[in-house]
mmCIF file of N, CA and C in Angstrom:
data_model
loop_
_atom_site.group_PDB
_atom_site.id
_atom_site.type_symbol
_atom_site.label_atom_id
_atom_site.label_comp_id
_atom_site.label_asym_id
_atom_site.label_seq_id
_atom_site.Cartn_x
_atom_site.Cartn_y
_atom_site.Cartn_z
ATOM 1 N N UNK A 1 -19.062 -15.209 -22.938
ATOM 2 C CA UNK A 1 -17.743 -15.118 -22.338
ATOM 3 C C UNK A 1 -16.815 -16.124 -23.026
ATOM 4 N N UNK A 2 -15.854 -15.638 -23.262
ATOM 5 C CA UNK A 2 -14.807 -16.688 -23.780
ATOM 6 C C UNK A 2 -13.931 -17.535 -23.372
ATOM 7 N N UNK A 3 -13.692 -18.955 -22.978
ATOM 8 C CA UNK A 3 -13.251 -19.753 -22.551
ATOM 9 C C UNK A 3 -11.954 -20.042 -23.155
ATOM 10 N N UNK A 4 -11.206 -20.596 -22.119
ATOM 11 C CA UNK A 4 -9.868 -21.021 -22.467
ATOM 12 C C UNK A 4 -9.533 -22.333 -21.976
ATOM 13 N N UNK A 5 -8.834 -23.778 -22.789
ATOM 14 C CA UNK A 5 -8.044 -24.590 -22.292
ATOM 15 C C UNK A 5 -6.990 -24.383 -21.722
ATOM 16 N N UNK A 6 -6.816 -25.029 -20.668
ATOM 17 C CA UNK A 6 -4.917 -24.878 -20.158
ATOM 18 C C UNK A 6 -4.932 -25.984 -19.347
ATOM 19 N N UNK A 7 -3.738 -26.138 -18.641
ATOM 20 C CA UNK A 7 -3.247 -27.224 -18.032
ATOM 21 C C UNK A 7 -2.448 -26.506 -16.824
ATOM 22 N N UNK A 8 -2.745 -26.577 -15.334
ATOM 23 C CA UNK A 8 -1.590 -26.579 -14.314
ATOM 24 C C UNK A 8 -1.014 -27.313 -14.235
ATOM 25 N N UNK A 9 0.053 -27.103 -14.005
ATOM 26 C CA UNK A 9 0.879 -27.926 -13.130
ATOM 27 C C UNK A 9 1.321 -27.660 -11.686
ATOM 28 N N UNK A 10 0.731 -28.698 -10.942
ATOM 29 C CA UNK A 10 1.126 -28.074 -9.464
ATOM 30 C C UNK A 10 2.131 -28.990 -8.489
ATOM 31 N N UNK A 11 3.157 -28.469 -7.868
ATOM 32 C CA UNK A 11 3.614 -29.549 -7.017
ATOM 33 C C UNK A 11 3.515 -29.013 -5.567
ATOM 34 N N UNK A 12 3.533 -30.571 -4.536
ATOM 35 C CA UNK A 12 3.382 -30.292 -3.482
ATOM 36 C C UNK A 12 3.972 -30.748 -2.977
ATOM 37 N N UNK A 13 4.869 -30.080 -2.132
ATOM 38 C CA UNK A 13 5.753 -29.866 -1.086
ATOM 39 C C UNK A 13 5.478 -30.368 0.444
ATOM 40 N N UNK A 14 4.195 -29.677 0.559
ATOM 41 C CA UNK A 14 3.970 -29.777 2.013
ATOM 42 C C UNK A 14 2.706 -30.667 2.198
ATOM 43 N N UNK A 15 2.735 -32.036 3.137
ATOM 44 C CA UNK A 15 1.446 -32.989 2.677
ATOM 45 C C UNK A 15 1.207 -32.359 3.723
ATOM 46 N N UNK A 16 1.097 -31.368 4.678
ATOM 47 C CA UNK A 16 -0.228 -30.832 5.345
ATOM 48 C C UNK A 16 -1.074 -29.871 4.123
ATOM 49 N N UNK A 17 -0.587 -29.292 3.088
ATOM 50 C CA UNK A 17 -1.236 -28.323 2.164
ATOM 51 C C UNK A 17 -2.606 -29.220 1.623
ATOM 52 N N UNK A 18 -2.746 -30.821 1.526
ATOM 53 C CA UNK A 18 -3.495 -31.131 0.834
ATOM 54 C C UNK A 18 -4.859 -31.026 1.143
ATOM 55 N N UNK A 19 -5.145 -30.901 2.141
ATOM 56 C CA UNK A 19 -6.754 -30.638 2.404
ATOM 57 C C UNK A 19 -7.103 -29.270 1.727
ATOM 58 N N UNK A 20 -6.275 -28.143 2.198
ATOM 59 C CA UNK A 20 -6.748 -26.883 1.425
ATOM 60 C C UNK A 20 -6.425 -27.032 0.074
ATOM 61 N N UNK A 21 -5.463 -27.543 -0.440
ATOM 62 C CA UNK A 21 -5.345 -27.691 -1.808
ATOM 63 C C UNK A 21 -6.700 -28.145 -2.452
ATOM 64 N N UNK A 22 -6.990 -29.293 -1.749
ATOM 65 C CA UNK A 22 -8.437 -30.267 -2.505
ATOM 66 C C UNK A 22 -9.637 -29.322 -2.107
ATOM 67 N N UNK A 23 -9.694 -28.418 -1.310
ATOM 68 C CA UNK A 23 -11.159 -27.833 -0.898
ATOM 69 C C UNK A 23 -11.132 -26.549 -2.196
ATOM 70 N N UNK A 24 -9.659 -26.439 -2.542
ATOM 71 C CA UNK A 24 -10.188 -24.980 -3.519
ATOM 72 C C UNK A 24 -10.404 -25.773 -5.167
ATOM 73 N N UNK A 25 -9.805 -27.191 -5.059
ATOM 74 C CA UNK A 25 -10.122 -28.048 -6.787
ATOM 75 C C UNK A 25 -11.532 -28.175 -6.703
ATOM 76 N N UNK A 26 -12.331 -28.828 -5.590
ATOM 77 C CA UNK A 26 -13.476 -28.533 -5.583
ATOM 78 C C UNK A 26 -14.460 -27.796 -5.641
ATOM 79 N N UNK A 27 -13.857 -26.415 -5.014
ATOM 80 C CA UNK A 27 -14.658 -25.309 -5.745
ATOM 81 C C UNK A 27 -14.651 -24.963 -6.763
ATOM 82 N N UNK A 28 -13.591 -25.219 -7.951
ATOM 83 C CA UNK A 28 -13.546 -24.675 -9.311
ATOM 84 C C UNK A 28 -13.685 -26.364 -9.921
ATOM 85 N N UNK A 29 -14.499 -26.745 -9.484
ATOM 86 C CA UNK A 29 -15.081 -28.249 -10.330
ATOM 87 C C UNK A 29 -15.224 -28.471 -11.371
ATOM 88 N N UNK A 30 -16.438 -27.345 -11.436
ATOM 89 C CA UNK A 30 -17.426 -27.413 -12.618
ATOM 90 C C UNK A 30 -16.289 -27.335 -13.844
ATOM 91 N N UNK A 31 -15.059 -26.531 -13.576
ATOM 92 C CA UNK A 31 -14.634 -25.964 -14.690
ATOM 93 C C UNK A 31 -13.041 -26.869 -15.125
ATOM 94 N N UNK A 32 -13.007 -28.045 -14.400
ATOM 95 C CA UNK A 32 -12.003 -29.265 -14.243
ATOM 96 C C UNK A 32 -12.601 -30.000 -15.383
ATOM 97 N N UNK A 33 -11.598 -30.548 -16.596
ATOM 98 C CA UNK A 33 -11.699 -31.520 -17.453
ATOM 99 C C UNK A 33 -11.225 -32.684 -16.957
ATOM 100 N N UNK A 34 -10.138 -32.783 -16.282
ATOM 101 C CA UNK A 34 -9.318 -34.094 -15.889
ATOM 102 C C UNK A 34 -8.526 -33.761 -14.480
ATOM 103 N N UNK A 35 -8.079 -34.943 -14.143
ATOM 104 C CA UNK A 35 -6.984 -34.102 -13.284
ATOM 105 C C UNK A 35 -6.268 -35.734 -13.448
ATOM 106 N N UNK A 36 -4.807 -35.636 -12.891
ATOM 107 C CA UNK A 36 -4.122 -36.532 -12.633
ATOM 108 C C UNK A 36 -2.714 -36.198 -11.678
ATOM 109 N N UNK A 37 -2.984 -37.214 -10.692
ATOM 110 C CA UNK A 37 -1.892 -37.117 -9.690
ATOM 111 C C UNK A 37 -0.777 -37.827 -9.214
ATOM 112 N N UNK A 38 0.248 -37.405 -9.305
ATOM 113 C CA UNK A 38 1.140 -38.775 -8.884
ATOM 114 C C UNK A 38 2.047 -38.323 -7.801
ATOM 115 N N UNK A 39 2.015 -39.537 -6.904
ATOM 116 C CA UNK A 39 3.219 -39.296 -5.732
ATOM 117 C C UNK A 39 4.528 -39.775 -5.693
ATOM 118 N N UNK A 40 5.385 -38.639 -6.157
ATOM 119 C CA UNK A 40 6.875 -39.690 -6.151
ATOM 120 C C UNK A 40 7.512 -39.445 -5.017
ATOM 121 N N UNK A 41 7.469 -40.342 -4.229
ATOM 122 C CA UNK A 41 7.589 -41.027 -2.655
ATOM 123 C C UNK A 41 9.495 -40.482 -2.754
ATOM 124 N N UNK A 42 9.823 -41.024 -3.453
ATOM 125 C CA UNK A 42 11.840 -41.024 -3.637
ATOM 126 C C UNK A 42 11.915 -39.293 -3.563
ATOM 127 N N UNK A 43 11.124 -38.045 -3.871
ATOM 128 C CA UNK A 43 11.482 -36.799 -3.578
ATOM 129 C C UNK A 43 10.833 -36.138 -2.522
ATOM 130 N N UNK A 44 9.877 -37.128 -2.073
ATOM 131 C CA UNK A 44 8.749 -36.584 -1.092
ATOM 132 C C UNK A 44 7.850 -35.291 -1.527
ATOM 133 N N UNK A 45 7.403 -35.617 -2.930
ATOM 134 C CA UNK A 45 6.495 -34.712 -3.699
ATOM 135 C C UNK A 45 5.474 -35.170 -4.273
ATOM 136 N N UNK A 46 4.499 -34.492 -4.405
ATOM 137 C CA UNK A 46 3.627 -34.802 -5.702
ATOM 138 C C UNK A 46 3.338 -34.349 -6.472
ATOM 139 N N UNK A 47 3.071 -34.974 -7.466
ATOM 140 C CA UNK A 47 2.881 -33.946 -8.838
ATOM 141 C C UNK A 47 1.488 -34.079 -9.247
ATOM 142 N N UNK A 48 1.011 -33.140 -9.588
ATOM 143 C CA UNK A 48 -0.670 -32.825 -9.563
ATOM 144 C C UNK A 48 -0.907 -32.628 -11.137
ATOM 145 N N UNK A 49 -1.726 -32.372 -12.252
ATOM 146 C CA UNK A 49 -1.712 -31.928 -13.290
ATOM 147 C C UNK A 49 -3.252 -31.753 -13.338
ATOM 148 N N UNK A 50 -3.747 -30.782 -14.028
ATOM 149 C CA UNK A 50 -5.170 -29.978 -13.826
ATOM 150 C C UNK A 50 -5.851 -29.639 -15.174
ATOM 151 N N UNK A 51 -6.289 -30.053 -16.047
ATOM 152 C CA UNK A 51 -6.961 -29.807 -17.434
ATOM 153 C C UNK A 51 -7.787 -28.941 -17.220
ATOM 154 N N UNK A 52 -8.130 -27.544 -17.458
ATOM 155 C CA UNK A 52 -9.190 -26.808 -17.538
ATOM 156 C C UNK A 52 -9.957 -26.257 -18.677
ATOM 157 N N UNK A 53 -11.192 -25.848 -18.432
ATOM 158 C CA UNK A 53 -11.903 -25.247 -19.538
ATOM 159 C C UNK A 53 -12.653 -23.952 -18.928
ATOM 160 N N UNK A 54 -12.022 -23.165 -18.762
ATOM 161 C CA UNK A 54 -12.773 -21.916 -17.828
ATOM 162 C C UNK A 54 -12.524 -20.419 -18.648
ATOM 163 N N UNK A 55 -13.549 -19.555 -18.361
ATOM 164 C CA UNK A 55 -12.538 -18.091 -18.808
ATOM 165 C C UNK A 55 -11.852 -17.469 -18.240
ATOM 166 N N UNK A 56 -10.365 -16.717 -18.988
ATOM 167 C CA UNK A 56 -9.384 -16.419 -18.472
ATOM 168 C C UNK A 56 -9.156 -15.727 -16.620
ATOM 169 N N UNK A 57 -10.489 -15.364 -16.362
ATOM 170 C CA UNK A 57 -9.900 -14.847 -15.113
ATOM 171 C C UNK A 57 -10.231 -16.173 -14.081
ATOM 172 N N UNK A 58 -10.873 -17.323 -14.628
ATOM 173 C CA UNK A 58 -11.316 -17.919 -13.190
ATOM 174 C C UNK A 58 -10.248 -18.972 -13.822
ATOM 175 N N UNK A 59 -9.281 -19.256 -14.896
ATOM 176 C CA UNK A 59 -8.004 -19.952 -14.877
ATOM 177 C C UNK A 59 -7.150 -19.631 -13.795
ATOM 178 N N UNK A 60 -6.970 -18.081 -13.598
ATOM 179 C CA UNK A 60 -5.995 -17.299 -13.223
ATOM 180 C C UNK A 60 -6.212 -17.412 -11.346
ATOM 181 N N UNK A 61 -7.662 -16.926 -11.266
ATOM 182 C CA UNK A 61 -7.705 -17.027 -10.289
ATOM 183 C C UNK A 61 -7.298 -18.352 -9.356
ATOM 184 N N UNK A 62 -7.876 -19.232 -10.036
ATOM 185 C CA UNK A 62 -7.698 -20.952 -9.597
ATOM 186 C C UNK A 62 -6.477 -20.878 -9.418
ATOM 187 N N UNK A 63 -5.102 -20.634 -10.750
ATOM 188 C CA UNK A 63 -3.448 -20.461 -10.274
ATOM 189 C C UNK A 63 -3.332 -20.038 -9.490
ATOM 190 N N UNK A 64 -3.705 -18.834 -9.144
ATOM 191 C CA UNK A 64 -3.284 -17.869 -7.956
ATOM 192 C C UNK A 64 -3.673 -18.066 -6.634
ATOM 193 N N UNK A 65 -4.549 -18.850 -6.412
ATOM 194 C CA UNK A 65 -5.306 -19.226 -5.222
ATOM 195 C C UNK A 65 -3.864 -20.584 -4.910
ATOM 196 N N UNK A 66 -3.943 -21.492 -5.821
ATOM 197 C CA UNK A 66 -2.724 -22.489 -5.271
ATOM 198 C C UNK A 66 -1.557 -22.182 -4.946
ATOM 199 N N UNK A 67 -1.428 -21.302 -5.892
ATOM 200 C CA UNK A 67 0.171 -20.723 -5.581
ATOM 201 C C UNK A 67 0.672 -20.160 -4.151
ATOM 202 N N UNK A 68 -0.681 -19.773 -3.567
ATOM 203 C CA UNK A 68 -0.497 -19.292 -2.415
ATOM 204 C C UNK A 68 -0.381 -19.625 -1.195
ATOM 205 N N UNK A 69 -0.446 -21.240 -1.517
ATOM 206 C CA UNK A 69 -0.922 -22.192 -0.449
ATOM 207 C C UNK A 69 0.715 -22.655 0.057
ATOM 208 N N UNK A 70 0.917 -22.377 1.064
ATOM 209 C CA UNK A 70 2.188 -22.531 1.472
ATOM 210 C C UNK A 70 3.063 -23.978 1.493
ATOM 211 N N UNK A 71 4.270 -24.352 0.494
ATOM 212 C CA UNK A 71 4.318 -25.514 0.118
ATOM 213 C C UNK A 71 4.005 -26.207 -1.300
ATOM 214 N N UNK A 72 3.071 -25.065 -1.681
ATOM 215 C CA UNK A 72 2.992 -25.563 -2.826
ATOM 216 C C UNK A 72 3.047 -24.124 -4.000
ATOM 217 N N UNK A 73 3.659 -25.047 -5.028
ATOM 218 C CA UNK A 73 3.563 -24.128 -6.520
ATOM 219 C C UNK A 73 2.952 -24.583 -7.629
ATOM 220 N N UNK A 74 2.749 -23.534 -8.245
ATOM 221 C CA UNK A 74 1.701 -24.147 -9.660
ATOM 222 C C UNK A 74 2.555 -23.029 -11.056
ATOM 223 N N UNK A 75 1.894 -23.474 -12.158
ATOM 224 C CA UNK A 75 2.448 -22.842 -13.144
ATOM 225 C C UNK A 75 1.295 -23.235 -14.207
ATOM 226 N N UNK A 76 0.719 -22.141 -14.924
ATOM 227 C CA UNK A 76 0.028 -22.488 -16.012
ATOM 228 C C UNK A 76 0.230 -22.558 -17.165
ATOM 229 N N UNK A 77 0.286 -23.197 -18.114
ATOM 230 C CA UNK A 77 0.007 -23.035 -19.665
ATOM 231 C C UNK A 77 -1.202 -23.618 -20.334
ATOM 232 N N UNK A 78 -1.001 -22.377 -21.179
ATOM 233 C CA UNK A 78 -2.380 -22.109 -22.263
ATOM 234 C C UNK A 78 -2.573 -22.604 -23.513
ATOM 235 N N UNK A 79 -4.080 -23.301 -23.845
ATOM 236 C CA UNK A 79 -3.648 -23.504 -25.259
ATOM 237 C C UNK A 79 -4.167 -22.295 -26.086
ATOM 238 N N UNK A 80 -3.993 -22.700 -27.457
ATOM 239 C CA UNK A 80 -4.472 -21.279 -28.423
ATOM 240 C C UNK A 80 -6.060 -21.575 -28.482
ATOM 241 N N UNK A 81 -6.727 -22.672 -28.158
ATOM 242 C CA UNK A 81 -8.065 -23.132 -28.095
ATOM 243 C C UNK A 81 -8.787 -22.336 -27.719
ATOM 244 N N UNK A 82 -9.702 -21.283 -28.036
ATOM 245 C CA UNK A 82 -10.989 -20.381 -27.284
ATOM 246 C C UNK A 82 -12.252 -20.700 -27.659
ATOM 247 N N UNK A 83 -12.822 -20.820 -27.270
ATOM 248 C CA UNK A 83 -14.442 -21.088 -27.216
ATOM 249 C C UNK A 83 -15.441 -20.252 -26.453
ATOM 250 N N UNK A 84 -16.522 -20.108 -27.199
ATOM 251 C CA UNK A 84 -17.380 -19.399 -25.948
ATOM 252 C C UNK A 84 -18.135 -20.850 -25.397
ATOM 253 N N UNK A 85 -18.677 -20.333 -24.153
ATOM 254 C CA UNK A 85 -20.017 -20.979 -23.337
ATOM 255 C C UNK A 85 -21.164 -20.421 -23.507
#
């Protein structure tokens, strides 16, 4: 199967979203390179950022699962990087 790098970007809106937010990063673990989070307190947001190494549908799925989480949005980009596992 062929793997892809990318990067989310997610922000959050709503600090009740964060428990479900963190229960679905944990399910797609295995397939997390990095993550990094920051809270800028002055907009009452946070900004999340998500390094992945997964194949294209469990990238997609992972976006689509956050996106849905009320309060919060995500956006992906891809690199040209493919690899198999």
């Amino acid at each position: 199967m062929e793997y892809r790098v990318a990067l989310i970007g997610i922000m959050v809106e709503n600090p009740d979203a964060v428990e479900t937010l963190n229960k679905i990063l944990h399910d797609y673990g295995s397939y997390i390179v990095g993550r990094m989070g920051i809270p800028y307190h002055k907009r009452n947001v946070n900004i999340i950022s998500i390094a992945v190494d997964a194949p294209q549908n469990i990238i997609s799925a992972l976006s689509g699962k956050l996106g849905m989480i009320e309060g919060v949005s995500s956006k992906t980009v891809y690199s040209n990087i493919k690899g198999e596992e």
